[in-house]
Amino acid sequence: MHFGKFNLTAAFVLSMTLGAFAQGYFPGSGEEEDPNASSCVGDGCGMDFSSQETQSSQPVEAAEGSSEPGSENVQAQEESASNDSTVAKNGTKGTETEITHDDDEDDARDHYVSESAAEYAARKEGFSKLLQFGLRAEGGMSFLFGKKAADWGLGYEAGAGLVGRLPIYRRTLGLQMEFSYTYRHYNYEKDVSYGHYEAELTQTQFKIPVMLQYFFDDEGFYVNLGVNLGLKMSGESTFRQTITDNDGKTVKDKHSNTLPTVGVDIGAVVDLGYMITSWMAVDLRVIQNFNNLLYADGIFESPVMGSKLYALRTTLGFSIFI
């Protein structure tokens, strides 16, 4: 009995061993290798991973085609920002309006700029109004030339009055006119063998220069050329003489208003000026008279008879325009 149980047990172990070796190919088993058989050994054998690989490859393809959900959100945000900027610029939500370049607006702006520059230049040159008025004051010296002029010393003068400007051609050519009150003073002195002579001559005039005005550039320099008309208002003279006779006695004598001046004088004007600002100017003016200062037929003093005096006046003027 014991022997029978042992044989049954040995037969069972042997059958189990053969069954285990019969499950697959191994060297020396005499079995041929099945080309379709899986070589996987372990817990993972028998599982199909092909479907998972296919699912994992889909996001990659989606990324390559720019169709994944994340990229669609980014694109939607960019389009929303673009629409918002369009709304801010055009005032219409959700609509895109093409912005065009307005040439008329540029022309208007350029016209405004050019007009502003032209207006500034006109103000600086004194032509901001059709007719510009102002005040002018002047002071200077007088030089006398001509027959017996050497006995007359240096004179001086001062004046003030109104000035007006009228543009003629653009901003370069115009007309300047003045009406001013002028005071002049002259001195006379002469030594002779028998005595000494002295005289003082004063004169007041209304002076009316009319000048053509030309501006060189936008910097404000200008020149005036024209004529001056002087209308006498008053004139006074004092003539003193000191005579020594043969006995050594000195006699002094004084005469009043024996040296009359002419009622009207005419001269040429040259004026070089500069506009400091749009309402302020300075100028250097020269006037050369063409007529005799003295009224020859009315002279009562023998040392002065036959004199022909032509005045050259040089003044520095200052003008303020309103």
mmCIF file of N, CA and C in Angstrom, residues 204-319:
data_model
loop_
_atom_site.group_PDB
_atom_site.id
_atom_site.type_symbol
_atom_site.label_atom_id
_atom_site.label_comp_id
_atom_site.label_asym_id
_atom_site.label_seq_id
_atom_site.Cartn_x
_atom_site.Cartn_y
_atom_site.Cartn_z
ATOM 1 N N THR A 204 11.298 175.847 -33.374
ATOM 2 C CA THR A 204 10.367 174.730 -33.163
ATOM 3 C C THR A 204 9.632 174.473 -34.470
ATOM 4 N N GLN A 205 9.402 173.192 -34.756
ATOM 5 C CA GLN A 205 8.806 172.784 -36.020
ATOM 6 C C GLN A 205 7.840 171.634 -35.814
ATOM 7 N N PHE A 206 6.906 171.558 -36.739
ATOM 8 C CA PHE A 206 6.186 170.318 -36.966
ATOM 9 C C PHE A 206 6.912 169.604 -38.108
ATOM 10 N N LYS A 207 7.356 168.391 -37.810
ATOM 11 C CA LYS A 207 8.129 167.640 -38.803
ATOM 12 C C LYS A 207 7.268 166.506 -39.333
ATOM 13 N N ILE A 208 7.208 166.396 -40.662
ATOM 14 C CA ILE A 208 6.359 165.391 -41.307
ATOM 15 C C ILE A 208 7.200 164.599 -42.307
ATOM 16 N N PRO A 209 7.836 163.514 -41.890
ATOM 17 C CA PRO A 209 8.548 162.661 -42.838
ATOM 18 C C PRO A 209 7.608 161.606 -43.432
ATOM 19 N N VAL A 210 7.766 161.360 -44.697
ATOM 20 C CA VAL A 210 7.028 160.306 -45.404
ATOM 21 C C VAL A 210 8.076 159.417 -46.063
ATOM 22 N N MET A 211 8.076 158.123 -45.681
ATOM 23 C CA MET A 211 9.173 157.241 -46.095
ATOM 24 C C MET A 211 8.645 155.909 -46.613
ATOM 25 N N LEU A 212 9.327 155.392 -47.602
ATOM 26 C CA LEU A 212 9.084 154.045 -48.089
ATOM 27 C C LEU A 212 9.925 153.097 -47.242
ATOM 28 N N GLN A 213 9.287 152.061 -46.724
ATOM 29 C CA GLN A 213 9.946 151.165 -45.764
ATOM 30 C C GLN A 213 10.152 149.788 -46.373
ATOM 31 N N TYR A 214 11.359 149.260 -46.187
ATOM 32 C CA TYR A 214 11.697 147.931 -46.714
ATOM 33 C C TYR A 214 12.343 147.100 -45.611
ATOM 34 N N PHE A 215 11.791 145.893 -45.374
ATOM 35 C CA PHE A 215 12.345 144.961 -44.400
ATOM 36 C C PHE A 215 13.277 143.980 -45.109
ATOM 37 N N PHE A 216 14.479 143.819 -44.563
ATOM 38 C CA PHE A 216 15.456 142.927 -45.170
ATOM 39 C C PHE A 216 15.083 141.466 -44.979
ATOM 40 N N ASP A 217 14.686 141.057 -43.775
ATOM 41 C CA ASP A 217 14.400 139.658 -43.464
ATOM 42 C C ASP A 217 13.507 139.608 -42.238
ATOM 43 N N ASP A 218 13.262 138.354 -41.770
ATOM 44 C CA ASP A 218 12.408 138.163 -40.605
ATOM 45 C C ASP A 218 13.072 138.561 -39.300
ATOM 46 N N GLU A 219 14.340 138.896 -39.334
ATOM 47 C CA GLU A 219 15.031 139.282 -38.105
ATOM 48 C C GLU A 219 14.611 140.653 -37.607
ATOM 49 N N GLY A 220 14.026 141.496 -38.469
ATOM 50 C CA GLY A 220 13.503 142.770 -38.021
ATOM 51 C C GLY A 220 14.267 143.995 -38.500
ATOM 52 N N PHE A 221 15.326 143.828 -39.276
ATOM 53 C CA PHE A 221 16.055 144.996 -39.786
ATOM 54 C C PHE A 221 15.280 145.614 -40.954
ATOM 55 N N TYR A 222 15.263 146.938 -41.009
ATOM 56 C CA TYR A 222 14.561 147.623 -42.080
ATOM 57 C C TYR A 222 15.269 148.933 -42.395
ATOM 58 N N VAL A 223 14.935 149.493 -43.561
ATOM 59 C CA VAL A 223 15.476 150.768 -43.987
ATOM 60 C C VAL A 223 14.324 151.622 -44.522
ATOM 61 N N ASN A 224 14.362 152.900 -44.205
ATOM 62 C CA ASN A 224 13.375 153.862 -44.697
ATOM 63 C C ASN A 224 14.060 154.886 -45.599
ATOM 64 N N LEU A 225 13.417 155.188 -46.701
ATOM 65 C CA LEU A 225 13.892 156.216 -47.624
ATOM 66 C C LEU A 225 12.722 157.118 -47.965
ATOM 67 N N GLY A 226 12.940 158.440 -47.862
ATOM 68 C CA GLY A 226 11.846 159.338 -48.173
ATOM 69 C C GLY A 226 12.228 160.794 -48.071
ATOM 70 N N VAL A 227 11.235 161.626 -47.857
ATOM 71 C CA VAL A 227 11.421 163.076 -47.762
ATOM 72 C C VAL A 227 10.879 163.561 -46.434
ATOM 73 N N ASN A 228 11.405 164.696 -46.010
ATOM 74 C CA ASN A 228 10.954 165.304 -44.759
ATOM 75 C C ASN A 228 10.479 166.732 -45.034
ATOM 76 N N LEU A 229 9.336 167.059 -44.488
ATOM 77 C CA LEU A 229 8.776 168.402 -44.604
ATOM 78 C C LEU A 229 8.725 169.011 -43.205
ATOM 79 N N GLY A 230 9.368 170.160 -43.036
ATOM 80 C CA GLY A 230 9.376 170.859 -41.760
ATOM 81 C C GLY A 230 8.590 172.150 -41.843
ATOM 82 N N LEU A 231 7.622 172.319 -40.928
ATOM 83 C CA LEU A 231 6.789 173.518 -40.880
ATOM 84 C C LEU A 231 7.125 174.293 -39.612
ATOM 85 N N LYS A 232 7.613 175.495 -39.782
ATOM 86 C CA LYS A 232 8.054 176.297 -38.651
ATOM 87 C C LYS A 232 6.868 176.744 -37.791
ATOM 88 N N MET A 233 7.017 176.550 -36.492
ATOM 89 C CA MET A 233 6.040 177.040 -35.534
ATOM 90 C C MET A 233 6.510 178.339 -34.880
ATOM 91 N N SER A 234 7.779 178.352 -34.502
ATOM 92 C CA SER A 234 8.322 179.556 -33.866
ATOM 93 C C SER A 234 9.826 179.566 -34.056
ATOM 94 N N GLY A 235 10.410 180.738 -33.940
ATOM 95 C CA GLY A 235 11.853 180.877 -34.035
ATOM 96 C C GLY A 235 12.319 182.124 -33.293
ATOM 97 N N GLU A 236 13.377 181.986 -32.557
ATOM 98 C CA GLU A 236 13.914 183.104 -31.788
ATOM 99 C C GLU A 236 15.428 183.123 -31.932
ATOM 100 N N SER A 237 15.974 184.313 -31.845
ATOM 101 C CA SER A 237 17.436 184.447 -31.923
ATOM 102 C C SER A 237 17.888 185.577 -31.002
ATOM 103 N N THR A 238 19.121 185.440 -30.526
ATOM 104 C CA THR A 238 19.761 186.474 -29.720
ATOM 105 C C THR A 238 21.162 186.687 -30.263
ATOM 106 N N PHE A 239 21.458 187.930 -30.607
ATOM 107 C CA PHE A 239 22.772 188.248 -31.173
ATOM 108 C C PHE A 239 23.463 189.251 -30.246
ATOM 109 N N ARG A 240 24.671 188.896 -29.790
ATOM 110 C CA ARG A 240 25.458 189.767 -28.897
ATOM 111 C C ARG A 240 26.791 190.109 -29.557
ATOM 112 N N GLN A 241 27.176 191.340 -29.400
ATOM 113 C CA GLN A 241 28.459 191.777 -29.945
ATOM 114 C C GLN A 241 29.231 192.594 -28.910
ATOM 115 N N THR A 242 30.524 192.375 -28.943
ATOM 116 C CA THR A 242 31.437 193.123 -28.066
ATOM 117 C C THR A 242 32.472 193.804 -28.951
ATOM 118 N N ILE A 243 32.489 195.156 -28.932
ATOM 119 C CA ILE A 243 33.364 195.916 -29.833
ATOM 120 C C ILE A 243 34.288 196.815 -28.992
ATOM 121 N N THR A 244 35.541 196.783 -29.378
ATOM 122 C CA THR A 244 36.547 197.632 -28.720
ATOM 123 C C THR A 244 36.969 198.727 -29.695
ATOM 124 N N ASP A 245 36.804 199.993 -29.278
ATOM 125 C CA ASP A 245 37.137 201.097 -30.180
ATOM 126 C C ASP A 245 38.632 201.425 -30.092
ATOM 127 N N ASN A 246 39.039 202.458 -30.805
ATOM 128 C CA ASN A 246 40.457 202.820 -30.852
ATOM 129 C C ASN A 246 40.969 203.325 -29.505
ATOM 130 N N ASP A 247 40.110 203.813 -28.698
ATOM 131 C CA ASP A 247 40.526 204.299 -27.385
ATOM 132 C C ASP A 247 40.577 203.185 -26.340
ATOM 133 N N GLY A 248 40.265 201.916 -26.773
ATOM 134 C CA GLY A 248 40.277 200.787 -25.846
ATOM 135 C C GLY A 248 39.021 200.631 -25.043
ATOM 136 N N LYS A 249 38.019 201.370 -25.445
ATOM 137 C CA LYS A 249 36.757 201.273 -24.760
ATOM 138 C C LYS A 249 35.937 200.126 -25.342
ATOM 139 N N THR A 250 35.357 199.332 -24.481
ATOM 140 C CA THR A 250 34.576 198.153 -24.911
ATOM 141 C C THR A 250 33.096 198.491 -24.856
ATOM 142 N N VAL A 251 32.414 198.188 -25.954
ATOM 143 C CA VAL A 251 30.979 198.415 -26.056
ATOM 144 C C VAL A 251 30.301 197.069 -26.319
ATOM 145 N N LYS A 252 29.282 196.758 -25.509
ATOM 146 C CA LYS A 252 28.522 195.511 -25.678
ATOM 147 C C LYS A 252 27.120 195.853 -26.124
ATOM 148 N N ASP A 253 26.640 195.031 -27.029
ATOM 149 C CA ASP A 253 25.310 195.269 -27.575
ATOM 150 C C ASP A 253 24.603 193.911 -27.746
ATOM 151 N N LYS A 254 23.285 193.958 -27.615
ATOM 152 C CA LYS A 254 22.484 192.710 -27.712
ATOM 153 C C LYS A 254 21.237 192.990 -28.535
ATOM 154 N N HIS A 255 20.994 192.110 -29.518
ATOM 155 C CA HIS A 255 19.841 192.244 -30.400
ATOM 156 C C HIS A 255 19.026 190.949 -30.350
ATOM 157 N N SER A 256 17.732 191.105 -30.441
ATOM 158 C CA SER A 256 16.840 189.925 -30.398
ATOM 159 C C SER A 256 16.119 189.764 -31.733
ATOM 160 N N ASN A 257 16.016 188.540 -32.150
ATOM 161 C CA ASN A 257 15.257 188.134 -33.342
ATOM 162 C C ASN A 257 15.715 188.856 -34.605
ATOM 163 N N THR A 258 17.015 188.997 -34.732
ATOM 164 C CA THR A 258 17.586 189.595 -35.949
ATOM 165 C C THR A 258 18.114 188.535 -36.913
ATOM 166 N N LEU A 259 17.943 187.260 -36.572
ATOM 167 C CA LEU A 259 18.375 186.155 -37.441
ATOM 168 C C LEU A 259 17.172 185.247 -37.702
ATOM 169 N N PRO A 260 16.291 185.652 -38.609
ATOM 170 C CA PRO A 260 15.091 184.852 -38.871
ATOM 171 C C PRO A 260 15.423 183.574 -39.637
ATOM 172 N N THR A 261 14.584 182.572 -39.410
ATOM 173 C CA THR A 261 14.727 181.289 -40.123
ATOM 174 C C THR A 261 13.574 181.131 -41.114
ATOM 175 N N VAL A 262 13.745 180.212 -42.043
ATOM 176 C CA VAL A 262 12.718 179.984 -43.062
ATOM 177 C C VAL A 262 11.506 179.301 -42.435
ATOM 178 N N GLY A 263 10.343 179.491 -43.074
ATOM 179 C CA GLY A 263 9.108 178.900 -42.556
ATOM 180 C C GLY A 263 8.931 177.445 -42.928
ATOM 181 N N VAL A 264 9.526 177.034 -44.057
ATOM 182 C CA VAL A 264 9.383 175.645 -44.522
ATOM 183 C C VAL A 264 10.747 175.147 -44.961
ATOM 184 N N ASP A 265 11.093 173.961 -44.549
ATOM 185 C CA ASP A 265 12.315 173.344 -45.082
ATOM 186 C C ASP A 265 11.995 171.935 -45.568
ATOM 187 N N ILE A 266 12.771 171.515 -46.554
ATOM 188 C CA ILE A 266 12.577 170.215 -47.208
ATOM 189 C C ILE A 266 13.912 169.486 -47.223
ATOM 190 N N GLY A 267 13.860 168.189 -46.937
ATOM 191 C CA GLY A 267 15.085 167.403 -46.929
ATOM 192 C C GLY A 267 14.824 165.939 -47.253
ATOM 193 N N ALA A 268 15.913 165.207 -47.463
ATOM 194 C CA ALA A 268 15.863 163.770 -47.725
ATOM 195 C C ALA A 268 16.122 163.004 -46.432
ATOM 196 N N VAL A 269 15.457 161.833 -46.313
ATOM 197 C CA VAL A 269 15.530 161.024 -45.095
ATOM 198 C C VAL A 269 16.083 159.653 -45.433
ATOM 199 N N VAL A 270 17.047 159.213 -44.636
ATOM 200 C CA VAL A 270 17.538 157.829 -44.668
ATOM 201 C C VAL A 270 17.479 157.318 -43.234
ATOM 202 N N ASP A 271 16.801 156.205 -43.059
ATOM 203 C CA ASP A 271 16.536 155.699 -41.704
ATOM 204 C C ASP A 271 16.848 154.206 -41.675
ATOM 205 N N LEU A 272 17.737 153.805 -40.780
ATOM 206 C CA LEU A 272 18.057 152.389 -40.582
ATOM 207 C C LEU A 272 17.527 151.975 -39.213
ATOM 208 N N GLY A 273 16.640 150.966 -39.187
ATOM 209 C CA GLY A 273 15.990 150.589 -37.936
ATOM 210 C C GLY A 273 15.997 149.102 -37.688
ATOM 211 N N TYR A 274 15.543 148.761 -36.477
ATOM 212 C CA TYR A 274 15.473 147.356 -36.059
ATOM 213 C C TYR A 274 14.274 147.179 -35.133
ATOM 214 N N MET A 275 13.450 146.156 -35.418
ATOM 215 C CA MET A 275 12.317 145.823 -34.569
ATOM 216 C C MET A 275 12.804 144.940 -33.422
ATOM 217 N N ILE A 276 12.852 145.490 -32.213
ATOM 218 C CA ILE A 276 13.285 144.713 -31.052
ATOM 219 C C ILE A 276 12.242 143.657 -30.719
ATOM 220 N N THR A 277 10.990 144.046 -30.671
ATOM 221 C CA THR A 277 9.858 143.144 -30.498
ATOM 222 C C THR A 277 8.800 143.527 -31.518
ATOM 223 N N SER A 278 7.637 142.890 -31.417
ATOM 224 C CA SER A 278 6.559 143.217 -32.343
ATOM 225 C C SER A 278 5.999 144.602 -32.108
ATOM 226 N N TRP A 279 6.300 145.245 -30.981
ATOM 227 C CA TRP A 279 5.743 146.556 -30.676
ATOM 228 C C TRP A 279 6.812 147.585 -30.294
ATOM 229 N N MET A 280 8.082 147.284 -30.487
ATOM 230 C CA MET A 280 9.153 148.179 -30.073
ATOM 231 C C MET A 280 10.234 148.214 -31.151
ATOM 232 N N ALA A 281 10.727 149.420 -31.473
ATOM 233 C CA ALA A 281 11.736 149.573 -32.524
ATOM 234 C C ALA A 281 12.684 150.711 -32.175
ATOM 235 N N VAL A 282 13.916 150.599 -32.688
ATOM 236 C CA VAL A 282 14.899 151.679 -32.587
ATOM 237 C C VAL A 282 15.393 151.984 -33.999
ATOM 238 N N ASP A 283 15.831 153.227 -34.217
ATOM 239 C CA ASP A 283 16.300 153.597 -35.548
ATOM 240 C C ASP A 283 17.331 154.709 -35.450
ATOM 241 N N LEU A 284 18.200 154.741 -36.445
ATOM 242 C CA LEU A 284 19.178 155.808 -36.619
ATOM 243 C C LEU A 284 18.816 156.550 -37.892
ATOM 244 N N ARG A 285 18.521 157.855 -37.768
ATOM 245 C CA ARG A 285 17.985 158.618 -38.891
ATOM 246 C C ARG A 285 18.898 159.785 -39.257
ATOM 247 N N VAL A 286 19.025 159.990 -40.554
ATOM 248 C CA VAL A 286 19.797 161.114 -41.090
ATOM 249 C C VAL A 286 18.899 161.906 -42.034
ATOM 250 N N ILE A 287 18.842 163.221 -41.810
ATOM 251 C CA ILE A 287 18.054 164.124 -42.665
ATOM 252 C C ILE A 287 18.986 165.220 -43.188
ATOM 253 N N GLN A 288 19.023 165.367 -44.496
ATOM 254 C CA GLN A 288 19.797 166.436 -45.127
ATOM 255 C C GLN A 288 18.837 167.450 -45.741
ATOM 256 N N ASN A 289 18.892 168.681 -45.219
ATOM 257 C CA ASN A 289 18.031 169.739 -45.737
ATOM 258 C C ASN A 289 18.581 170.308 -47.045
ATOM 259 N N PHE A 290 17.663 170.707 -47.947
ATOM 260 C CA PHE A 290 18.045 171.260 -49.230
ATOM 261 C C PHE A 290 17.980 172.796 -49.262
ATOM 262 N N ASN A 291 17.361 173.397 -48.285
ATOM 263 C CA ASN A 291 17.180 174.850 -48.302
ATOM 264 C C ASN A 291 17.982 175.508 -47.175
ATOM 265 N N ASN A 292 18.182 176.800 -47.310
ATOM 266 C CA ASN A 292 18.946 177.569 -46.338
ATOM 267 C C ASN A 292 18.189 177.654 -45.009
ATOM 268 N N LEU A 293 18.914 177.473 -43.931
ATOM 269 C CA LEU A 293 18.294 177.564 -42.616
ATOM 270 C C LEU A 293 17.791 178.979 -42.322
ATOM 271 N N LEU A 294 18.545 179.985 -42.747
ATOM 272 C CA LEU A 294 18.207 181.383 -42.464
ATOM 273 C C LEU A 294 17.411 181.999 -43.606
ATOM 274 N N TYR A 295 16.551 182.904 -43.221
ATOM 275 C CA TYR A 295 15.827 183.683 -44.235
ATOM 276 C C TYR A 295 16.718 184.860 -44.629
ATOM 277 N N ALA A 296 17.366 184.727 -45.788
ATOM 278 C CA ALA A 296 18.443 185.657 -46.171
ATOM 279 C C ALA A 296 17.979 187.111 -46.229
ATOM 280 N N ASP A 297 16.796 187.381 -46.711
ATOM 281 C CA ASP A 297 16.339 188.768 -46.869
ATOM 282 C C ASP A 297 15.980 189.435 -45.544
ATOM 283 N N GLY A 298 15.878 188.644 -44.479
ATOM 284 C CA GLY A 298 15.487 189.230 -43.198
ATOM 285 C C GLY A 298 16.630 189.342 -42.207
ATOM 286 N N ILE A 299 17.881 189.066 -42.608
ATOM 287 C CA ILE A 299 19.018 189.118 -41.697
ATOM 288 C C ILE A 299 19.424 190.585 -41.484
ATOM 289 N N PHE A 300 19.607 190.981 -40.207
ATOM 290 C CA PHE A 300 19.990 192.363 -39.890
ATOM 291 C C PHE A 300 21.406 192.471 -39.322
ATOM 292 N N GLU A 301 22.070 191.364 -39.158
ATOM 293 C CA GLU A 301 23.417 191.382 -38.589
ATOM 294 C C GLU A 301 24.434 191.223 -39.718
ATOM 295 N N SER A 302 25.310 192.197 -39.849
ATOM 296 C CA SER A 302 26.265 192.204 -40.962
ATOM 297 C C SER A 302 27.218 191.012 -40.979
ATOM 298 N N PRO A 303 27.714 190.524 -39.825
ATOM 299 C CA PRO A 303 28.628 189.370 -39.901
ATOM 300 C C PRO A 303 27.974 188.115 -40.458
ATOM 301 N N VAL A 304 26.655 188.050 -40.401
ATOM 302 C CA VAL A 304 25.946 186.824 -40.814
ATOM 303 C C VAL A 304 25.335 186.989 -42.211
ATOM 304 N N MET A 305 25.291 188.180 -42.730
ATOM 305 C CA MET A 305 24.692 188.387 -44.044
ATOM 306 C C MET A 305 25.411 187.571 -45.110
ATOM 307 N N GLY A 306 24.642 187.036 -46.030
ATOM 308 C CA GLY A 306 25.205 186.212 -47.110
ATOM 309 C C GLY A 306 25.437 184.756 -46.716
ATOM 310 N N SER A 307 25.028 184.371 -45.527
ATOM 311 C CA SER A 307 25.221 182.974 -45.088
ATOM 312 C C SER A 307 24.261 182.045 -45.827
ATOM 313 N N LYS A 308 24.747 180.881 -46.136
ATOM 314 C CA LYS A 308 23.929 179.802 -46.697
ATOM 315 C C LYS A 308 24.207 178.549 -45.873
ATOM 316 N N LEU A 309 23.245 178.207 -45.050
ATOM 317 C CA LEU A 309 23.426 177.121 -44.079
ATOM 318 C C LEU A 309 22.494 175.952 -44.422
ATOM 319 N N TYR A 310 23.090 174.787 -44.623
ATOM 320 C CA TYR A 310 22.337 173.561 -44.920
ATOM 321 C C TYR A 310 22.584 172.577 -43.772
ATOM 322 N N ALA A 311 21.501 172.192 -43.150
ATOM 323 C CA ALA A 311 21.612 171.373 -41.937
ATOM 324 C C ALA A 311 21.615 169.883 -42.278
ATOM 325 N N LEU A 312 22.530 169.163 -41.629
ATOM 326 C CA LEU A 312 22.549 167.698 -41.653
ATOM 327 C C LEU A 312 22.221 167.232 -40.238
ATOM 328 N N ARG A 313 21.085 166.571 -40.101
ATOM 329 C CA ARG A 313 20.600 166.174 -38.779
ATOM 330 C C ARG A 313 20.706 164.655 -38.612
ATOM 331 N N THR A 314 21.242 164.257 -37.496
ATOM 332 C CA THR A 314 21.365 162.833 -37.170
ATOM 333 C C THR A 314 20.710 162.598 -35.815
ATOM 334 N N THR A 315 19.728 161.693 -35.799
ATOM 335 C CA THR A 315 18.984 161.442 -34.568
ATOM 336 C C THR A 315 18.872 159.948 -34.306
ATOM 337 N N LEU A 316 18.719 159.614 -33.042
ATOM 338 C CA LEU A 316 18.443 158.245 -32.605
ATOM 339 C C LEU A 316 17.013 158.213 -32.090
ATOM 340 N N GLY A 317 16.199 157.349 -32.677
ATOM 341 C CA GLY A 317 14.786 157.314 -32.333
ATOM 342 C C GLY A 317 14.369 156.016 -31.667
ATOM 343 N N PHE A 318 13.311 156.098 -30.875
ATOM 344 C CA PHE A 318 12.743 154.948 -30.185
ATOM 345 C C PHE A 318 11.226 154.986 -30.370
ATOM 346 N N SER A 319 10.645 153.879 -30.888
ATOM 347 C CA SER A 319 9.221 153.848 -31.209
ATOM 348 C C SER A 319 8.526 152.733 -30.441
#
